[in-house]
């Protein structure tokens, strides 16, 4: 009960369509639920928790775990975006999702994922593990310090608001005043829901869909071409102009000032081309990490958006919005390659979808009550740290096993893999 049949090679069979519930499915569902809830709030997807769960608890092989993890990320990200599309920016008259920010990073994220998939074939597992541990420990620490700094700022704002309120109150009136939330704090902003269509910027969305469709066509054509043939590389390279055309247009507009990252509020940023190139490189790195490890890319984008001065709610929502496109593209690729059993994938997608909505609802309520958006940053740091421990632990255990068996641990040939 609850385990998959094994094929002659010793791996779980992907052709088995019957799904049986058992203790493994129950435990995996609980872990997946918590991972999706935390990941959706932090804007990181939760893949760092999904992959170890699917491998260690359910019993899938690494490639199948990565594929189903992408399905879960897509489900969690999709439901989170639907939830966020009805919300407004915490302090400004604009949607919670920053479309200009997405236009700058999403094409680079998808391009990075294509590179990451190729590197996943070539890199030895121990190389991926070392990269993961260093990267995740660094980003989780950075996010933690950012959360602490934001918490201190919120505390100062609360004290200043309380002081102003006490000075304006008139004790002689004999009437006690009702509590008033901070005038500029998150507790004051209820993120009122509006009609979904009012929060959609169709021009920006159509550009993102253009990138998604372009990448999809390239991936489908590649399936019918011999690997590493001249035509294979020509078709693969078409992803570069598709992604670059949208990002370069957005970058030029930001440099000229015809477009702005409006979610930063009144803070004016004089964008320089070298800054934008740096940020775009970070987007590619985020995609490469996602392609290497089956993650959503939000582990890099989330902390990066915070460093840009984006409010935590907007950083989480925009990061998740970008991941919808990248994760759905990966799911299509894995489906074409028959990398996962549909019943198991459908079940865990349902779990992740419900968990994401529940996580968003609970955390938004908490923020509205206590007036501290820094909670999102702490959840982000916690999720990245847990992912570093879980994925790093699995990778180290695999390294020890291969060393004991004296297996080859060098680079692989992309064309022969």
Tab-separated table of C-alpha atoms in Angstrom:
chain	number	residue	atom	x	y	z
A	1	UNK	CA	0.000	0.000	0.000
A	2	UNK	CA	1.244	3.460	-0.895
A	3	UNK	CA	4.341	2.401	-2.872
A	4	UNK	CA	5.019	2.204	-6.564
A	5	UNK	CA	5.952	-1.045	-8.363
A	6	UNK	CA	9.575	-1.310	-9.403
A	7	UNK	CA	10.738	-2.023	-12.912
A	8	UNK	CA	13.642	-4.380	-13.778
A	9	UNK	CA	16.161	-1.519	-13.517
A	10	UNK	CA	15.252	-1.039	-9.858
A	11	UNK	CA	13.470	2.285	-10.294
A	12	UNK	CA	9.821	3.002	-9.738
A	13	UNK	CA	7.781	2.265	-12.838
A	14	UNK	CA	6.251	5.333	-14.444
A	15	UNK	CA	3.805	3.326	-16.509
A	16	UNK	CA	1.786	2.141	-13.511
A	17	UNK	CA	-1.477	4.084	-13.515
A	18	UNK	CA	-3.074	2.675	-10.360
A	19	UNK	CA	-2.637	4.778	-7.250
A	20	UNK	CA	-3.036	3.233	-3.811
A	21	UNK	CA	-3.226	5.195	-0.587
A	22	UNK	CA	-1.045	4.191	2.330
A	23	UNK	CA	1.053	5.713	5.072
A	24	UNK	CA	3.613	6.986	2.567
A	25	UNK	CA	0.980	8.932	0.651
A	26	UNK	CA	-0.477	10.323	3.889
A	27	UNK	CA	2.905	11.459	5.252
A	28	UNK	CA	3.926	12.793	1.847
A	29	UNK	CA	0.670	14.735	1.602
A	30	UNK	CA	1.262	16.384	4.990
A	31	UNK	CA	4.831	17.343	4.101
A	32	UNK	CA	3.756	18.534	0.647
A	33	UNK	CA	0.913	20.583	2.149
A	34	UNK	CA	3.257	22.373	4.551
A	35	UNK	CA	5.850	22.885	1.812
A	36	UNK	CA	3.305	24.361	-0.591
A	37	UNK	CA	1.835	26.630	2.095
A	38	UNK	CA	5.240	27.996	3.093
A	39	UNK	CA	6.510	28.171	-0.476
A	40	UNK	CA	3.478	30.055	-1.782
A	41	UNK	CA	3.712	32.666	0.971
A	42	UNK	CA	7.459	33.142	0.527
A	43	UNK	CA	7.170	33.158	-3.266
A	44	UNK	CA	9.670	30.309	-3.693
A	45	UNK	CA	7.401	27.501	-4.888
A	46	UNK	CA	8.394	24.852	-2.338
A	47	UNK	CA	10.368	22.608	-4.690
A	48	UNK	CA	13.170	22.277	-2.150
A	49	UNK	CA	10.709	20.423	0.083
A	50	UNK	CA	8.773	18.578	-2.638
A	51	UNK	CA	11.759	16.823	-4.238
A	52	UNK	CA	13.105	15.185	-1.027
A	53	UNK	CA	9.565	14.244	0.007
A	54	UNK	CA	8.808	12.550	-3.306
A	55	UNK	CA	12.165	10.760	-3.310
A	56	UNK	CA	12.581	9.721	0.329
A	57	UNK	CA	8.976	9.218	1.432
A	58	UNK	CA	6.976	8.289	-1.670
A	59	UNK	CA	9.827	6.461	-3.405
A	60	UNK	CA	10.152	8.066	-6.819
A	61	UNK	CA	13.471	8.119	-8.647
A	62	UNK	CA	15.229	11.522	-8.828
A	63	UNK	CA	14.026	12.426	-12.332
A	64	UNK	CA	10.411	11.550	-11.558
A	65	UNK	CA	10.628	13.466	-8.269
A	66	UNK	CA	11.842	16.529	-10.155
A	67	UNK	CA	9.027	16.230	-12.701
A	68	UNK	CA	6.252	15.845	-10.119
A	69	UNK	CA	7.818	18.644	-8.068
A	70	UNK	CA	7.392	20.940	-11.064
A	71	UNK	CA	3.740	19.870	-11.307
A	72	UNK	CA	3.223	20.745	-7.640
A	73	UNK	CA	4.968	24.090	-8.071
A	74	UNK	CA	2.715	24.850	-11.039
A	75	UNK	CA	-0.411	23.999	-9.041
A	76	UNK	CA	0.658	26.026	-5.992
A	77	UNK	CA	1.830	28.982	-8.105
A	78	UNK	CA	-1.320	28.960	-10.251
A	79	UNK	CA	-3.685	29.042	-7.281
A	80	UNK	CA	-1.551	31.690	-5.557
A	81	UNK	CA	-1.604	33.921	-8.633
A	82	UNK	CA	-5.385	33.549	-8.899
A	83	UNK	CA	-5.632	34.563	-5.237
A	84	UNK	CA	-3.256	37.522	-5.698
A	85	UNK	CA	-4.892	38.774	-8.909
A	86	UNK	CA	-7.787	40.061	-6.820
A	87	UNK	CA	-5.570	41.992	-4.392
A	88	UNK	CA	-4.111	45.479	-4.571
A	89	UNK	CA	-0.714	46.827	-3.591
A	90	UNK	CA	-0.486	47.351	0.214
A	91	UNK	CA	0.053	51.129	-0.088
A	92	UNK	CA	-0.377	52.149	-3.753
A	93	UNK	CA	-3.198	52.201	-6.278
A	94	UNK	CA	-1.932	49.318	-8.402
A	95	UNK	CA	-2.213	45.512	-8.535
A	96	UNK	CA	-0.306	43.435	-6.015
A	97	UNK	CA	1.623	41.869	-8.919
A	98	UNK	CA	4.191	44.185	-10.520
A	99	UNK	CA	3.970	43.397	-14.241
A	100	UNK	CA	6.985	45.525	-15.206
A	101	UNK	CA	9.128	43.618	-12.734
A	102	UNK	CA	7.847	40.346	-14.186
A	103	UNK	CA	8.601	41.518	-17.738
A	104	UNK	CA	12.213	42.176	-16.768
A	105	UNK	CA	12.824	38.832	-15.069
A	106	UNK	CA	10.414	36.197	-16.393
A	107	UNK	CA	11.978	35.772	-19.879
A	108	UNK	CA	15.437	35.447	-18.313
A	109	UNK	CA	14.050	32.963	-15.793
A	110	UNK	CA	12.723	30.728	-18.558
A	111	UNK	CA	15.959	31.028	-20.541
A	112	UNK	CA	17.904	30.035	-17.442
A	113	UNK	CA	15.726	26.984	-16.928
A	114	UNK	CA	16.581	25.725	-20.418
A	115	UNK	CA	20.275	26.132	-19.591
A	116	UNK	CA	19.787	24.485	-16.209
A	117	UNK	CA	18.165	21.410	-17.741
A	118	UNK	CA	21.215	20.944	-19.988
A	119	UNK	CA	23.601	21.461	-17.059
A	120	UNK	CA	21.616	18.929	-15.047
A	121	UNK	CA	22.555	16.323	-17.629
A	122	UNK	CA	26.241	17.288	-17.669
A	123	UNK	CA	26.991	18.080	-14.018
A	124	UNK	CA	27.809	15.392	-11.502
A	125	UNK	CA	25.398	15.139	-8.576
A	126	UNK	CA	28.018	16.238	-6.037
A	127	UNK	CA	28.602	19.461	-7.970
A	128	UNK	CA	24.902	20.258	-7.863
A	129	UNK	CA	24.785	19.488	-4.144
A	130	UNK	CA	27.707	21.773	-3.283
A	131	UNK	CA	26.233	24.586	-5.388
A	132	UNK	CA	22.861	24.135	-3.732
A	133	UNK	CA	24.178	24.243	-0.163
A	134	UNK	CA	26.322	27.347	-0.754
A	135	UNK	CA	23.604	29.195	-2.655
A	136	UNK	CA	20.732	28.373	-0.316
A	137	UNK	CA	22.633	29.049	2.899
A	138	UNK	CA	23.692	32.413	1.485
A	139	UNK	CA	20.221	33.453	0.276
A	140	UNK	CA	18.451	32.257	3.451
A	141	UNK	CA	20.925	34.199	5.627
A	142	UNK	CA	20.493	37.310	3.495
A	143	UNK	CA	16.708	37.000	3.685
A	144	UNK	CA	16.854	36.524	7.461
A	145	UNK	CA	18.851	39.736	7.944
A	146	UNK	CA	16.439	41.547	5.618
A	147	UNK	CA	13.530	40.273	7.709
A	148	UNK	CA	15.139	41.439	10.949
A	149	UNK	CA	15.817	44.869	9.455
A	150	UNK	CA	12.217	45.136	8.202
A	151	UNK	CA	10.907	44.047	11.621
A	152	UNK	CA	12.910	46.831	13.314
A	153	UNK	CA	11.578	49.424	10.854
A	154	UNK	CA	8.017	48.259	11.497
A	155	UNK	CA	8.627	48.516	15.248
A	156	UNK	CA	9.842	52.113	14.879
A	157	UNK	CA	6.805	52.938	12.760
A	158	UNK	CA	4.494	51.488	15.401
A	159	UNK	CA	6.143	53.540	18.153
A	160	UNK	CA	5.981	56.733	16.082
A	161	UNK	CA	2.324	56.112	15.230
A	162	UNK	CA	1.506	55.425	18.877
A	163	UNK	CA	3.279	58.644	19.922
A	164	UNK	CA	1.395	60.719	17.360
A	165	UNK	CA	-1.889	59.141	18.394
A	166	UNK	CA	-1.267	59.850	22.094
A	167	UNK	CA	-0.425	63.493	21.342
A	168	UNK	CA	-3.556	63.970	19.275
A	169	UNK	CA	-5.833	62.318	21.821
A	170	UNK	CA	-7.703	64.448	24.318
A	171	UNK	CA	-8.043	62.765	27.727
A	172	UNK	CA	-10.309	65.564	28.959
A	173	UNK	CA	-13.034	64.376	26.658
A	174	UNK	CA	-13.441	61.344	28.869
A	175	UNK	CA	-14.019	59.144	25.870
A	176	UNK	CA	-11.530	56.501	24.873
A	177	UNK	CA	-10.536	56.385	21.228
A	178	UNK	CA	-10.678	53.252	19.157
A	179	UNK	CA	-7.422	51.697	18.064
A	180	UNK	CA	-6.187	52.975	14.706
A	181	UNK	CA	-3.767	50.958	12.574
A	182	UNK	CA	-0.530	52.460	11.347
A	183	UNK	CA	-1.126	55.081	8.646
A	184	UNK	CA	1.658	53.651	6.494
A	185	UNK	CA	1.995	50.156	7.851
A	186	UNK	CA	0.682	46.924	6.374
A	187	UNK	CA	-1.945	46.647	9.063
A	188	UNK	CA	-3.675	49.682	7.610
A	189	UNK	CA	-3.873	48.194	4.169
A	190	UNK	CA	-6.471	45.485	3.839
A	191	UNK	CA	-5.487	44.740	0.235
A	192	UNK	CA	-9.150	45.018	-0.713
A	193	UNK	CA	-10.282	42.588	-3.343
A	194	UNK	CA	-11.295	43.999	-6.710
A	195	UNK	CA	-12.679	42.339	-9.857
A	196	UNK	CA	-10.022	40.084	-11.342
A	197	UNK	CA	-10.028	41.752	-14.769
A	198	UNK	CA	-9.301	45.130	-13.165
A	199	UNK	CA	-5.930	43.865	-11.918
A	200	UNK	CA	-4.783	42.380	-15.228
A	201	UNK	CA	-2.542	44.468	-17.474
A	202	UNK	CA	-3.254	42.828	-20.818
A	203	UNK	CA	-0.383	44.347	-22.790
A	204	UNK	CA	2.249	43.138	-20.324
A	205	UNK	CA	0.529	39.777	-19.900
A	206	UNK	CA	0.433	39.224	-23.672
A	207	UNK	CA	4.213	39.791	-23.828
A	208	UNK	CA	4.769	37.149	-21.154
A	209	UNK	CA	2.452	34.721	-22.960
A	210	UNK	CA	4.394	35.385	-26.177
A	211	UNK	CA	7.598	34.234	-24.469
A	212	UNK	CA	5.848	31.149	-23.076
A	213	UNK	CA	4.389	30.121	-26.449
A	214	UNK	CA	7.715	30.739	-28.198
A	215	UNK	CA	9.556	28.511	-25.755
A	216	UNK	CA	6.846	25.842	-26.039
A	217	UNK	CA	7.150	25.713	-29.833
A	218	UNK	CA	10.934	25.402	-29.555
A	219	UNK	CA	10.664	22.543	-27.051
A	220	UNK	CA	8.163	20.635	-29.215
A	221	UNK	CA	10.305	20.982	-32.329
A	222	UNK	CA	13.395	19.800	-30.421
A	223	UNK	CA	11.659	16.524	-29.582
A	224	UNK	CA	11.696	15.601	-33.270
A	225	UNK	CA	15.343	16.498	-33.910
A	226	UNK	CA	18.470	14.371	-33.294
A	227	UNK	CA	20.203	15.537	-30.118
A	228	UNK	CA	23.232	17.765	-30.753
A	229	UNK	CA	22.591	17.958	-34.499
A	230	UNK	CA	23.155	21.297	-36.242
A	231	UNK	CA	19.421	21.891	-36.580
A	232	UNK	CA	18.940	20.943	-32.905
A	233	UNK	CA	21.289	23.722	-31.774
A	234	UNK	CA	19.832	26.244	-34.222
A	235	UNK	CA	16.320	25.627	-32.907
A	236	UNK	CA	17.551	25.673	-29.293
A	237	UNK	CA	19.303	29.013	-29.794
A	238	UNK	CA	16.007	30.577	-30.906
A	239	UNK	CA	15.084	30.804	-27.229
A	240	UNK	CA	17.678	33.568	-26.786
A	241	UNK	CA	16.086	36.157	-29.137
A	242	UNK	CA	12.591	35.226	-27.905
A	243	UNK	CA	13.518	35.950	-24.285
A	244	UNK	CA	15.907	38.817	-24.987
A	245	UNK	CA	13.437	40.739	-27.164
A	246	UNK	CA	11.018	41.247	-24.262
A	247	UNK	CA	13.632	41.842	-21.564
A	248	UNK	CA	15.680	44.287	-23.682
A	249	UNK	CA	12.558	46.280	-24.550
A	250	UNK	CA	11.627	46.505	-20.872
A	251	UNK	CA	15.225	47.395	-19.932
A	252	UNK	CA	15.389	50.234	-22.473
A	253	UNK	CA	12.068	51.610	-21.229
A	254	UNK	CA	13.328	51.537	-17.639
A	255	UNK	CA	16.539	53.337	-18.591
A	256	UNK	CA	14.620	56.019	-20.518
A	257	UNK	CA	12.088	56.404	-17.735
A	258	UNK	CA	9.073	55.557	-19.921
A	259	UNK	CA	8.419	52.626	-17.597
A	260	UNK	CA	9.006	52.356	-13.850
A	261	UNK	CA	8.939	49.692	-11.193
A	262	UNK	CA	5.863	51.283	-9.652
A	263	UNK	CA	5.664	48.923	-6.670
A	264	UNK	CA	8.648	50.703	-5.084
A	265	UNK	CA	6.373	53.676	-4.418
A	266	UNK	CA	7.719	57.233	-4.396
A	267	UNK	CA	11.308	56.031	-4.422
A	268	UNK	CA	12.741	56.933	-7.820
A	269	UNK	CA	15.324	54.585	-9.285
A	270	UNK	CA	17.658	55.829	-11.997
A	271	UNK	CA	18.173	52.553	-13.794
A	272	UNK	CA	21.586	52.050	-15.392
A	273	UNK	CA	22.197	49.479	-18.089
A	274	UNK	CA	24.889	47.687	-16.077
A	275	UNK	CA	22.449	47.358	-13.167
A	276	UNK	CA	19.796	45.867	-15.400
A	277	UNK	CA	22.330	43.455	-16.919
A	278	UNK	CA	23.259	42.354	-13.409
A	279	UNK	CA	19.625	41.805	-12.453
A	280	UNK	CA	18.943	39.906	-15.677
A	281	UNK	CA	21.946	37.691	-14.925
A	282	UNK	CA	20.386	36.942	-11.548
A	283	UNK	CA	17.188	35.971	-13.358
A	284	UNK	CA	19.123	33.551	-15.551
A	285	UNK	CA	20.875	32.119	-12.483
A	286	UNK	CA	17.496	31.646	-10.790
A	287	UNK	CA	16.260	29.726	-13.825
A	288	UNK	CA	19.426	27.623	-13.968
A	289	UNK	CA	18.970	26.655	-10.317
A	290	UNK	CA	15.365	25.751	-11.077
A	291	UNK	CA	16.360	23.626	-14.067
A	292	UNK	CA	19.163	21.922	-12.129
A	293	UNK	CA	17.128	21.010	-9.064
A	294	UNK	CA	13.495	20.979	-10.119
A	295	UNK	CA	12.755	24.159	-8.192
A	296	UNK	CA	10.753	27.216	-9.144
A	297	UNK	CA	13.456	29.878	-9.318
A	298	UNK	CA	11.821	31.896	-6.566
A	299	UNK	CA	14.650	30.970	-4.194
A	300	UNK	CA	16.711	33.586	-6.031
A	301	UNK	CA	14.025	35.989	-7.251
A	302	UNK	CA	12.373	36.414	-3.839
A	303	UNK	CA	15.483	37.661	-1.998
A	304	UNK	CA	16.534	39.682	-5.063
A	305	UNK	CA	13.211	41.537	-5.224
A	306	UNK	CA	13.514	42.373	-1.529
A	307	UNK	CA	16.987	43.803	-2.113
A	308	UNK	CA	15.518	45.996	-4.860
A	309	UNK	CA	13.260	47.566	-2.251
A	310	UNK	CA	10.073	45.794	-3.317
A	311	UNK	CA	7.494	45.352	-0.496
A	312	UNK	CA	7.407	41.742	0.794
A	313	UNK	CA	3.821	41.143	-0.378
A	314	UNK	CA	4.629	42.359	-3.896
A	315	UNK	CA	7.947	40.468	-4.020
A	316	UNK	CA	6.203	37.211	-3.112
A	317	UNK	CA	3.294	37.747	-5.531
A	318	UNK	CA	5.488	38.776	-8.492
A	319	UNK	CA	7.979	35.961	-7.917
A	320	UNK	CA	5.137	33.439	-7.874
A	321	UNK	CA	3.604	35.016	-10.980
A	322	UNK	CA	6.868	34.508	-12.867
A	323	UNK	CA	7.086	30.905	-11.692
A	324	UNK	CA	3.693	30.054	-13.190
A	325	UNK	CA	5.154	30.425	-16.673
A	326	UNK	CA	8.422	28.618	-15.988
A	327	UNK	CA	6.915	25.709	-14.043
A	328	UNK	CA	4.096	25.149	-16.550
A	329	UNK	CA	6.653	25.039	-19.348
A	330	UNK	CA	8.622	22.390	-17.456
A	331	UNK	CA	5.467	20.352	-16.868
A	332	UNK	CA	4.707	20.353	-20.592
A	333	UNK	CA	8.247	19.170	-21.342
A	334	UNK	CA	8.118	16.408	-18.744
A	335	UNK	CA	4.693	15.287	-19.972
A	336	UNK	CA	5.960	15.011	-23.529
A	337	UNK	CA	8.856	12.898	-22.221
A	338	UNK	CA	6.481	10.731	-20.124
A	339	UNK	CA	8.478	11.458	-16.978
A	340	UNK	CA	5.709	11.117	-14.384
A	341	UNK	CA	2.560	9.052	-13.665
A	342	UNK	CA	-0.438	11.328	-14.196
A	343	UNK	CA	-2.569	10.038	-11.243
A	344	UNK	CA	0.168	10.716	-8.677
A	345	UNK	CA	0.981	14.072	-10.258
A	346	UNK	CA	-2.690	15.103	-10.330
A	347	UNK	CA	-3.162	14.165	-6.661
A	348	UNK	CA	-0.131	16.080	-5.415
A	349	UNK	CA	-1.024	19.071	-7.599
A	350	UNK	CA	-4.400	19.137	-5.834
A	351	UNK	CA	-2.671	19.006	-2.436
A	352	UNK	CA	-0.321	21.848	-3.387
A	353	UNK	CA	-3.156	23.944	-4.818
A	354	UNK	CA	-5.273	23.723	-1.666
A	355	UNK	CA	-2.239	24.311	0.575
A	356	UNK	CA	-1.192	27.429	-1.336
A	357	UNK	CA	-4.606	29.048	-1.002
A	358	UNK	CA	-4.775	28.141	2.689
A	359	UNK	CA	-1.269	29.502	3.321
A	360	UNK	CA	-2.011	32.776	1.560
A	361	UNK	CA	-5.281	33.268	3.405
A	362	UNK	CA	-3.853	32.553	6.862
A	363	UNK	CA	-0.736	34.699	6.484
A	364	UNK	CA	-2.628	37.649	4.990
A	365	UNK	CA	-4.966	37.545	7.976
A	366	UNK	CA	-2.037	37.482	10.392
A	367	UNK	CA	-0.409	40.462	8.638
A	368	UNK	CA	-3.674	42.398	8.777
A	369	UNK	CA	-3.958	41.764	12.526
A	370	UNK	CA	-0.393	42.416	13.719
A	371	UNK	CA	0.643	44.845	10.964
A	372	UNK	CA	3.969	43.214	10.116
A	373	UNK	CA	4.698	42.263	6.505
A	374	UNK	CA	8.156	41.072	7.625
A	375	UNK	CA	6.495	37.740	8.427
A	376	UNK	CA	6.644	36.969	4.700
A	377	UNK	CA	10.410	37.526	4.684
A	378	UNK	CA	10.919	35.224	7.677
A	379	UNK	CA	8.835	32.517	5.976
A	380	UNK	CA	10.961	32.967	2.851
A	381	UNK	CA	14.189	32.546	4.844
A	382	UNK	CA	12.796	29.518	6.690
A	383	UNK	CA	11.681	27.793	3.490
A	384	UNK	CA	15.047	28.308	1.799
A	385	UNK	CA	16.907	27.041	4.881
A	386	UNK	CA	14.727	23.920	5.165
A	387	UNK	CA	15.258	23.291	1.454
A	388	UNK	CA	19.024	23.601	1.878
A	389	UNK	CA	18.987	21.027	4.688
A	390	UNK	CA	16.642	18.573	2.955
A	391	UNK	CA	18.078	18.746	-0.568
A	392	UNK	CA	21.629	19.012	0.743
A	393	UNK	CA	21.115	16.008	2.998
A	394	UNK	CA	19.765	13.901	0.145
A	395	UNK	CA	22.650	14.970	-2.082
A	396	UNK	CA	25.314	14.207	0.527
A	397	UNK	CA	23.806	10.766	1.222
A	398	UNK	CA	23.884	10.031	-2.507
A	399	UNK	CA	27.518	11.194	-2.720
A	400	UNK	CA	28.553	8.891	0.130
A	401	UNK	CA	26.790	5.962	-1.526
A	402	UNK	CA	28.496	6.569	-4.872
A	403	UNK	CA	31.905	6.961	-3.219
A	404	UNK	CA	31.387	3.650	-1.418
A	405	UNK	CA	30.456	1.952	-4.688
A	406	UNK	CA	33.331	3.719	-6.515
A	407	UNK	CA	30.972	5.047	-9.169
A	408	UNK	CA	31.964	7.629	-11.765
A	409	UNK	CA	31.357	11.151	-10.420
A	410	UNK	CA	32.636	13.387	-13.218
A	411	UNK	CA	31.025	15.356	-16.012
A	412	UNK	CA	28.661	13.648	-18.445
A	413	UNK	CA	28.411	14.068	-22.205
A	414	UNK	CA	25.295	16.054	-23.032
A	415	UNK	CA	24.962	14.486	-26.464
A	416	UNK	CA	25.291	10.912	-25.206
A	417	UNK	CA	23.188	11.254	-22.055
